[in-house]
mmCIF file with all atom_site columns, C-alpha atoms in Angstrom:
data_model
loop_
_atom_site.group_PDB
_atom_site.id
_atom_site.type_symbol
_atom_site.label_atom_id
_atom_site.label_alt_id
_atom_site.label_comp_id
_atom_site.label_asym_id
_atom_site.label_entity_id
_atom_site.label_seq_id
_atom_site.pdbx_PDB_ins_code
_atom_site.Cartn_x
_atom_site.Cartn_y
_atom_site.Cartn_z
_atom_site.occupancy
_atom_site.B_iso_or_equiv
_atom_site.pdbx_formal_charge
_atom_site.auth_seq_id
_atom_site.auth_comp_id
_atom_site.auth_asym_id
_atom_site.auth_atom_id
_atom_site.pdbx_PDB_model_num
ATOM 1   C CA . MET A 1 1   ? -24.179 15.260 -69.490 1.00 94.00 ? 1   MET A CA 1
ATOM 2   C CA . MET A 1 2   ? -25.090 12.098 -71.370 1.00 98.00 ? 2   MET A CA 1
ATOM 3   C CA . ASN A 1 3   ? -23.444 11.122 -74.660 1.00 98.00 ? 3   ASN A CA 1
ATOM 4   C CA . TYR A 1 4   ? -24.757 8.841  -77.384 1.00 99.00 ? 4   TYR A CA 1
ATOM 5   C CA . ARG A 1 5   ? -23.161 7.740  -80.649 1.00 98.00 ? 5   ARG A CA 1
ATOM 6   C CA . LEU A 1 6   ? -25.982 6.432  -82.830 1.00 98.00 ? 6   LEU A CA 1
ATOM 7   C CA . ILE A 1 7   ? -27.017 5.796  -86.394 1.00 97.00 ? 7   ILE A CA 1
ATOM 8   C CA . GLU A 1 8   ? -30.499 6.962  -87.390 1.00 96.00 ? 8   GLU A CA 1
ATOM 9   C CA . ALA A 1 9   ? -32.019 3.478  -87.027 1.00 96.00 ? 9   ALA A CA 1
ATOM 10  C CA . ASP A 1 10  ? -30.896 3.426  -83.371 1.00 97.00 ? 10  ASP A CA 1
ATOM 11  C CA . LEU A 1 11  ? -32.369 6.796  -82.380 1.00 98.00 ? 11  LEU A CA 1
ATOM 12  C CA . TYR A 1 12  ? -35.056 4.902  -80.438 1.00 96.00 ? 12  TYR A CA 1
ATOM 13  C CA . ILE A 1 13  ? -32.400 4.372  -77.721 1.00 98.00 ? 13  ILE A CA 1
ATOM 14  C CA . LEU A 1 14  ? -32.056 8.122  -77.192 1.00 99.00 ? 14  LEU A CA 1
ATOM 15  C CA . CYS A 1 15  ? -35.823 8.594  -77.597 1.00 98.00 ? 15  CYS A CA 1
ATOM 16  C CA . ASN A 1 16  ? -36.500 6.040  -74.827 1.00 97.00 ? 16  ASN A CA 1
ATOM 17  C CA . ASP A 1 17  ? -34.196 7.906  -72.465 1.00 98.00 ? 17  ASP A CA 1
ATOM 18  C CA . LEU A 1 18  ? -35.683 11.279 -73.418 1.00 98.00 ? 18  LEU A CA 1
ATOM 19  C CA . ARG A 1 19  ? -39.241 10.040 -72.832 1.00 96.00 ? 19  ARG A CA 1
ATOM 20  C CA . ALA A 1 20  ? -38.223 8.939  -69.342 1.00 96.00 ? 20  ALA A CA 1
ATOM 21  C CA . MET A 1 21  ? -36.820 12.363 -68.428 1.00 96.00 ? 21  MET A CA 1
ATOM 22  C CA . LEU A 1 22  ? -38.916 14.900 -70.382 1.00 98.00 ? 22  LEU A CA 1
ATOM 23  C CA . LYS A 1 23  ? -42.097 16.291 -68.890 1.00 97.00 ? 23  LYS A CA 1
ATOM 24  C CA . ASN A 1 24  ? -44.828 18.617 -70.094 1.00 96.00 ? 24  ASN A CA 1
ATOM 25  C CA . GLY A 1 25  ? -43.513 22.152 -70.377 1.00 96.00 ? 25  GLY A CA 1
ATOM 26  C CA . HIS A 1 26  ? -39.903 21.146 -70.907 1.00 98.00 ? 26  HIS A CA 1
ATOM 27  C CA . ILE A 1 27  ? -38.001 22.802 -73.731 1.00 98.00 ? 27  ILE A CA 1
ATOM 28  C CA . VAL A 1 28  ? -35.356 20.920 -75.706 1.00 98.00 ? 28  VAL A CA 1
ATOM 29  C CA . LEU A 1 29  ? -32.879 23.170 -77.517 1.00 98.00 ? 29  LEU A CA 1
ATOM 30  C CA . LEU A 1 30  ? -31.298 21.433 -80.494 1.00 98.00 ? 30  LEU A CA 1
ATOM 31  C CA . GLN A 1 31  ? -27.912 22.604 -81.720 1.00 98.00 ? 31  GLN A CA 1
ATOM 32  C CA . GLY A 1 32  ? -25.812 21.426 -84.621 1.00 97.00 ? 32  GLY A CA 1
ATOM 33  C CA . GLU A 1 33  ? -24.729 22.388 -88.106 1.00 96.00 ? 33  GLU A CA 1
ATOM 34  C CA . ILE A 1 34  ? -27.106 22.421 -91.064 1.00 94.00 ? 34  ILE A CA 1
ATOM 35  C CA . GLY A 1 35  ? -27.834 18.810 -91.942 1.00 93.00 ? 35  GLY A CA 1
ATOM 36  C CA . SER A 1 36  ? -26.639 17.454 -88.590 1.00 96.00 ? 36  SER A CA 1
ATOM 37  C CA . GLY A 1 37  ? -29.953 15.733 -87.862 1.00 96.00 ? 37  GLY A CA 1
ATOM 38  C CA . LYS A 1 38  ? -32.004 18.088 -85.690 1.00 97.00 ? 38  LYS A CA 1
ATOM 39  C CA . THR A 1 39  ? -35.264 17.492 -87.577 1.00 96.00 ? 39  THR A CA 1
ATOM 40  C CA . THR A 1 40  ? -34.419 13.791 -87.873 1.00 96.00 ? 40  THR A CA 1
ATOM 41  C CA . LEU A 1 41  ? -34.229 13.550 -84.082 1.00 98.00 ? 41  LEU A CA 1
ATOM 42  C CA . VAL A 1 42  ? -37.578 15.331 -83.652 1.00 97.00 ? 42  VAL A CA 1
ATOM 43  C CA . ARG A 1 43  ? -39.134 13.024 -86.271 1.00 95.00 ? 43  ARG A CA 1
ATOM 44  C CA . ALA A 1 44  ? -37.806 9.948  -84.447 1.00 95.00 ? 44  ALA A CA 1
ATOM 45  C CA . PHE A 1 45  ? -39.093 11.250 -81.114 1.00 97.00 ? 45  PHE A CA 1
ATOM 46  C CA . VAL A 1 46  ? -42.575 12.076 -82.442 1.00 95.00 ? 46  VAL A CA 1
ATOM 47  C CA . GLU A 1 47  ? -42.826 8.673  -84.142 1.00 91.00 ? 47  GLU A CA 1
ATOM 48  C CA . HIS A 1 48  ? -41.562 6.970  -80.988 1.00 91.00 ? 48  HIS A CA 1
ATOM 49  C CA . THR A 1 49  ? -44.293 8.571  -78.876 1.00 90.00 ? 49  THR A CA 1
ATOM 50  C CA . GLN A 1 50  ? -47.141 7.743  -81.251 1.00 84.00 ? 50  GLN A CA 1
ATOM 51  C CA . LYS A 1 51  ? -48.860 4.406  -81.684 1.00 70.00 ? 51  LYS A CA 1
ATOM 52  C CA . HIS A 1 52  ? -49.647 5.214  -85.313 1.00 62.00 ? 52  HIS A CA 1
ATOM 53  C CA . LYS A 1 53  ? -46.530 6.208  -87.230 1.00 64.00 ? 53  LYS A CA 1
ATOM 54  C CA . SER A 1 54  ? -48.364 8.113  -89.964 1.00 62.00 ? 54  SER A CA 1
ATOM 55  C CA . THR A 1 55  ? -47.433 11.655 -88.893 1.00 69.00 ? 55  THR A CA 1
ATOM 56  C CA . GLN A 1 56  ? -45.192 13.437 -91.377 1.00 80.00 ? 56  GLN A CA 1
ATOM 57  C CA . VAL A 1 57  ? -42.645 15.427 -89.368 1.00 83.00 ? 57  VAL A CA 1
ATOM 58  C CA . GLN A 1 58  ? -41.006 18.153 -91.417 1.00 79.00 ? 58  GLN A CA 1
ATOM 59  C CA . SER A 1 59  ? -38.631 20.989 -90.705 1.00 80.00 ? 59  SER A CA 1
ATOM 60  C CA . PRO A 1 60  ? -40.548 24.087 -89.585 1.00 79.00 ? 60  PRO A CA 1
ATOM 61  C CA . THR A 1 61  ? -38.065 26.336 -91.415 1.00 71.00 ? 61  THR A CA 1
ATOM 62  C CA . PHE A 1 62  ? -40.662 28.303 -93.358 1.00 66.00 ? 62  PHE A CA 1
ATOM 63  C CA . SER A 1 63  ? -43.580 28.036 -90.932 1.00 75.00 ? 63  SER A CA 1
ATOM 64  C CA . LEU A 1 64  ? -41.516 28.748 -87.775 1.00 82.00 ? 64  LEU A CA 1
ATOM 65  C CA . ALA A 1 65  ? -43.596 26.294 -85.701 1.00 92.00 ? 65  ALA A CA 1
ATOM 66  C CA . LEU A 1 66  ? -45.371 22.961 -86.180 1.00 94.00 ? 66  LEU A CA 1
ATOM 67  C CA . ALA A 1 67  ? -47.374 20.894 -83.687 1.00 95.00 ? 67  ALA A CA 1
ATOM 68  C CA . TYR A 1 68  ? -47.991 17.159 -83.422 1.00 94.00 ? 68  TYR A CA 1
ATOM 69  C CA . GLU A 1 69  ? -50.472 15.302 -81.218 1.00 91.00 ? 69  GLU A CA 1
ATOM 70  C CA . SER A 1 70  ? -49.040 13.167 -78.458 1.00 92.00 ? 70  SER A CA 1
ATOM 71  C CA . ALA A 1 71  ? -50.801 10.936 -75.939 1.00 89.00 ? 71  ALA A CA 1
ATOM 72  C CA . GLN A 1 72  ? -47.968 11.387 -73.447 1.00 93.00 ? 72  GLN A CA 1
ATOM 73  C CA . TYR A 1 73  ? -47.493 15.165 -73.776 1.00 96.00 ? 73  TYR A CA 1
ATOM 74  C CA . GLY A 1 74  ? -50.759 16.371 -75.306 1.00 94.00 ? 74  GLY A CA 1
ATOM 75  C CA . ALA A 1 75  ? -48.759 18.080 -78.024 1.00 96.00 ? 75  ALA A CA 1
ATOM 76  C CA . ILE A 1 76  ? -45.185 18.175 -79.251 1.00 97.00 ? 76  ILE A CA 1
ATOM 77  C CA . TYR A 1 77  ? -44.195 21.547 -80.669 1.00 97.00 ? 77  TYR A CA 1
ATOM 78  C CA . HIS A 1 78  ? -41.330 21.932 -83.119 1.00 97.00 ? 78  HIS A CA 1
ATOM 79  C CA . TYR A 1 79  ? -39.781 25.358 -83.772 1.00 94.00 ? 79  TYR A CA 1
ATOM 80  C CA . ASP A 1 80  ? -37.032 26.553 -86.096 1.00 91.00 ? 80  ASP A CA 1
ATOM 81  C CA . MET A 1 81  ? -35.130 29.607 -84.895 1.00 89.00 ? 81  MET A CA 1
ATOM 82  C CA . TYR A 1 82  ? -32.480 29.640 -87.633 1.00 90.00 ? 82  TYR A CA 1
ATOM 83  C CA . ARG A 1 83  ? -30.942 33.120 -87.715 1.00 84.00 ? 83  ARG A CA 1
ATOM 84  C CA . LYS A 1 84  ? -33.391 34.403 -85.106 1.00 83.00 ? 84  LYS A CA 1
ATOM 85  C CA . SER A 1 85  ? -32.163 36.510 -82.187 1.00 80.00 ? 85  SER A CA 1
ATOM 86  C CA . PRO A 1 86  ? -33.638 36.599 -78.676 1.00 75.00 ? 86  PRO A CA 1
ATOM 87  C CA . GLN A 1 87  ? -35.271 39.887 -79.737 1.00 82.00 ? 87  GLN A CA 1
ATOM 88  C CA . ASP A 1 88  ? -36.869 38.071 -82.701 1.00 83.00 ? 88  ASP A CA 1
ATOM 89  C CA . MET A 1 89  ? -38.141 35.446 -80.247 1.00 77.00 ? 89  MET A CA 1
ATOM 90  C CA . LEU A 1 90  ? -39.925 38.118 -78.262 1.00 79.00 ? 90  LEU A CA 1
ATOM 91  C CA . GLU A 1 91  ? -41.355 39.856 -81.328 1.00 88.00 ? 91  GLU A CA 1
ATOM 92  C CA . LEU A 1 92  ? -42.584 36.565 -82.830 1.00 85.00 ? 92  LEU A CA 1
ATOM 93  C CA . GLY A 1 93  ? -44.286 35.605 -79.570 1.00 88.00 ? 93  GLY A CA 1
ATOM 94  C CA . LEU A 1 94  ? -42.160 32.499 -79.030 1.00 87.00 ? 94  LEU A CA 1
ATOM 95  C CA . LEU A 1 95  ? -42.172 32.903 -75.250 1.00 88.00 ? 95  LEU A CA 1
ATOM 96  C CA . ASP A 1 96  ? -45.972 32.846 -75.313 1.00 92.00 ? 96  ASP A CA 1
ATOM 97  C CA . MET A 1 97  ? -45.935 29.736 -77.522 1.00 94.00 ? 97  MET A CA 1
ATOM 98  C CA . LEU A 1 98  ? -43.531 28.005 -75.140 1.00 95.00 ? 98  LEU A CA 1
ATOM 99  C CA . MET A 1 99  ? -46.030 28.467 -72.310 1.00 95.00 ? 99  MET A CA 1
ATOM 100 C CA . GLN A 1 100 ? -48.506 26.158 -74.056 1.00 96.00 ? 100 GLN A CA 1
ATOM 101 C CA . GLU A 1 101 ? -49.068 22.753 -72.481 1.00 96.00 ? 101 GLU A CA 1
ATOM 102 C CA . GLY A 1 102 ? -46.831 20.205 -74.200 1.00 98.00 ? 102 GLY A CA 1
ATOM 103 C CA . LEU A 1 103 ? -43.231 19.418 -75.022 1.00 98.00 ? 103 LEU A CA 1
ATOM 104 C CA . HIS A 1 104 ? -41.197 21.892 -77.072 1.00 98.00 ? 104 HIS A CA 1
ATOM 105 C CA . PHE A 1 105 ? -38.267 21.195 -79.425 1.00 98.00 ? 105 PHE A CA 1
ATOM 106 C CA . VAL A 1 106 ? -36.433 24.304 -80.651 1.00 96.00 ? 106 VAL A CA 1
ATOM 107 C CA . GLU A 1 107 ? -33.936 23.961 -83.489 1.00 95.00 ? 107 GLU A CA 1
ATOM 108 C CA . TRP A 1 108 ? -31.030 26.412 -83.471 1.00 93.00 ? 108 TRP A CA 1
ATOM 109 C CA . GLY A 1 109 ? -31.362 27.184 -79.777 1.00 89.00 ? 109 GLY A CA 1
ATOM 110 C CA . ASP A 1 110 ? -28.106 28.880 -78.781 1.00 88.00 ? 110 ASP A CA 1
ATOM 111 C CA . ASN A 1 111 ? -26.637 29.857 -75.398 1.00 88.00 ? 111 ASN A CA 1
ATOM 112 C CA . ASN A 1 112 ? -28.310 33.289 -75.484 1.00 86.00 ? 112 ASN A CA 1
ATOM 113 C CA . MET A 1 113 ? -31.685 31.634 -76.005 1.00 88.00 ? 113 MET A CA 1
ATOM 114 C CA . GLN A 1 114 ? -30.968 29.104 -73.276 1.00 91.00 ? 114 GLN A CA 1
ATOM 115 C CA . ASN A 1 115 ? -30.063 31.871 -70.812 1.00 90.00 ? 115 ASN A CA 1
ATOM 116 C CA . LEU A 1 116 ? -33.183 33.878 -71.703 1.00 87.00 ? 116 LEU A CA 1
ATOM 117 C CA . LEU A 1 117 ? -35.433 30.841 -71.268 1.00 91.00 ? 117 LEU A CA 1
ATOM 118 C CA . LYS A 1 118 ? -33.874 29.765 -67.971 1.00 94.00 ? 118 LYS A CA 1
ATOM 119 C CA . THR A 1 119 ? -34.086 33.334 -66.654 1.00 93.00 ? 119 THR A CA 1
ATOM 120 C CA . SER A 1 120 ? -37.767 33.329 -67.654 1.00 91.00 ? 120 SER A CA 1
ATOM 121 C CA . GLY A 1 121 ? -38.342 30.210 -65.532 1.00 94.00 ? 121 GLY A CA 1
ATOM 122 C CA . PHE A 1 122 ? -38.420 27.526 -68.235 1.00 96.00 ? 122 PHE A CA 1
ATOM 123 C CA . HIS A 1 123 ? -36.910 24.056 -67.775 1.00 97.00 ? 123 HIS A CA 1
ATOM 124 C CA . VAL A 1 124 ? -34.389 23.718 -70.612 1.00 98.00 ? 124 VAL A CA 1
ATOM 125 C CA . ILE A 1 125 ? -32.523 20.652 -71.864 1.00 98.00 ? 125 ILE A CA 1
ATOM 126 C CA . GLY A 1 126 ? -29.851 20.992 -74.535 1.00 97.00 ? 126 GLY A CA 1
ATOM 127 C CA . ILE A 1 127 ? -28.914 18.467 -77.198 1.00 98.00 ? 127 ILE A CA 1
ATOM 128 C CA . HIS A 1 128 ? -25.900 19.142 -79.381 1.00 98.00 ? 128 HIS A CA 1
ATOM 129 C CA . ILE A 1 129 ? -25.659 16.947 -82.487 1.00 98.00 ? 129 ILE A CA 1
ATOM 130 C CA . THR A 1 130 ? -22.348 16.357 -84.245 1.00 98.00 ? 130 THR A CA 1
ATOM 131 C CA . PRO A 1 131 ? -21.973 14.211 -87.381 1.00 96.00 ? 131 PRO A CA 1
ATOM 132 C CA . THR A 1 132 ? -18.903 11.976 -87.321 1.00 94.00 ? 132 THR A CA 1
ATOM 133 C CA . GLN A 1 133 ? -16.275 12.183 -90.045 1.00 87.00 ? 133 GLN A CA 1
ATOM 134 C CA . GLY A 1 134 ? -17.221 9.957  -92.970 1.00 82.00 ? 134 GLY A CA 1
ATOM 135 C CA . GLN A 1 135 ? -19.633 7.884  -90.884 1.00 82.00 ? 135 GLN A CA 1
ATOM 136 C CA . GLN A 1 136 ? -23.412 7.525  -90.794 1.00 90.00 ? 136 GLN A CA 1
ATOM 137 C CA . ASP A 1 137 ? -23.630 7.978  -87.042 1.00 95.00 ? 137 ASP A CA 1
ATOM 138 C CA . ARG A 1 138 ? -23.951 11.122 -84.960 1.00 98.00 ? 138 ARG A CA 1
ATOM 139 C CA . ILE A 1 139 ? -22.842 12.131 -81.498 1.00 98.00 ? 139 ILE A CA 1
ATOM 140 C CA . TYR A 1 140 ? -25.694 13.419 -79.315 1.00 99.00 ? 140 TYR A CA 1
ATOM 141 C CA . GLU A 1 141 ? -24.618 15.353 -76.220 1.00 98.00 ? 141 GLU A CA 1
ATOM 142 C CA . VAL A 1 142 ? -27.556 15.784 -73.845 1.00 98.00 ? 142 VAL A CA 1
ATOM 143 C CA . SER A 1 143 ? -27.172 18.369 -71.079 1.00 96.00 ? 143 SER A CA 1
ATOM 144 C CA . LEU A 1 144 ? -29.791 18.659 -68.368 1.00 89.00 ? 144 LEU A CA 1
#
């Protein structure tokens, strides 16, 4: 496990390390409370991988999934599974979406989802984000 304690402006440090370890087809499960910075991390990563920083990265809460072009990965997919069960994942076709070429970030990925994905043969990386008390920084726990 790797741990980082970063403010938003320093997320490029984590993004650099993630770019070095993430490959096409990998799935990154993001965990943390509402407002902990899951979408902020995806935004920083997408911007970090693009030469032109004009892409508007938003939370896919209402659309379930968004995709962004990436020279390194072909596409970066961003999913929001808030209050979705593994059964919902199957019914919504998420497993099929995760088979697309590219890198996949899944907000609200819990242990049940992680077990289902690993059992299905996916390479899963977990990132748990915890805001610090009264500070602007966050703790990012990355488990491979």
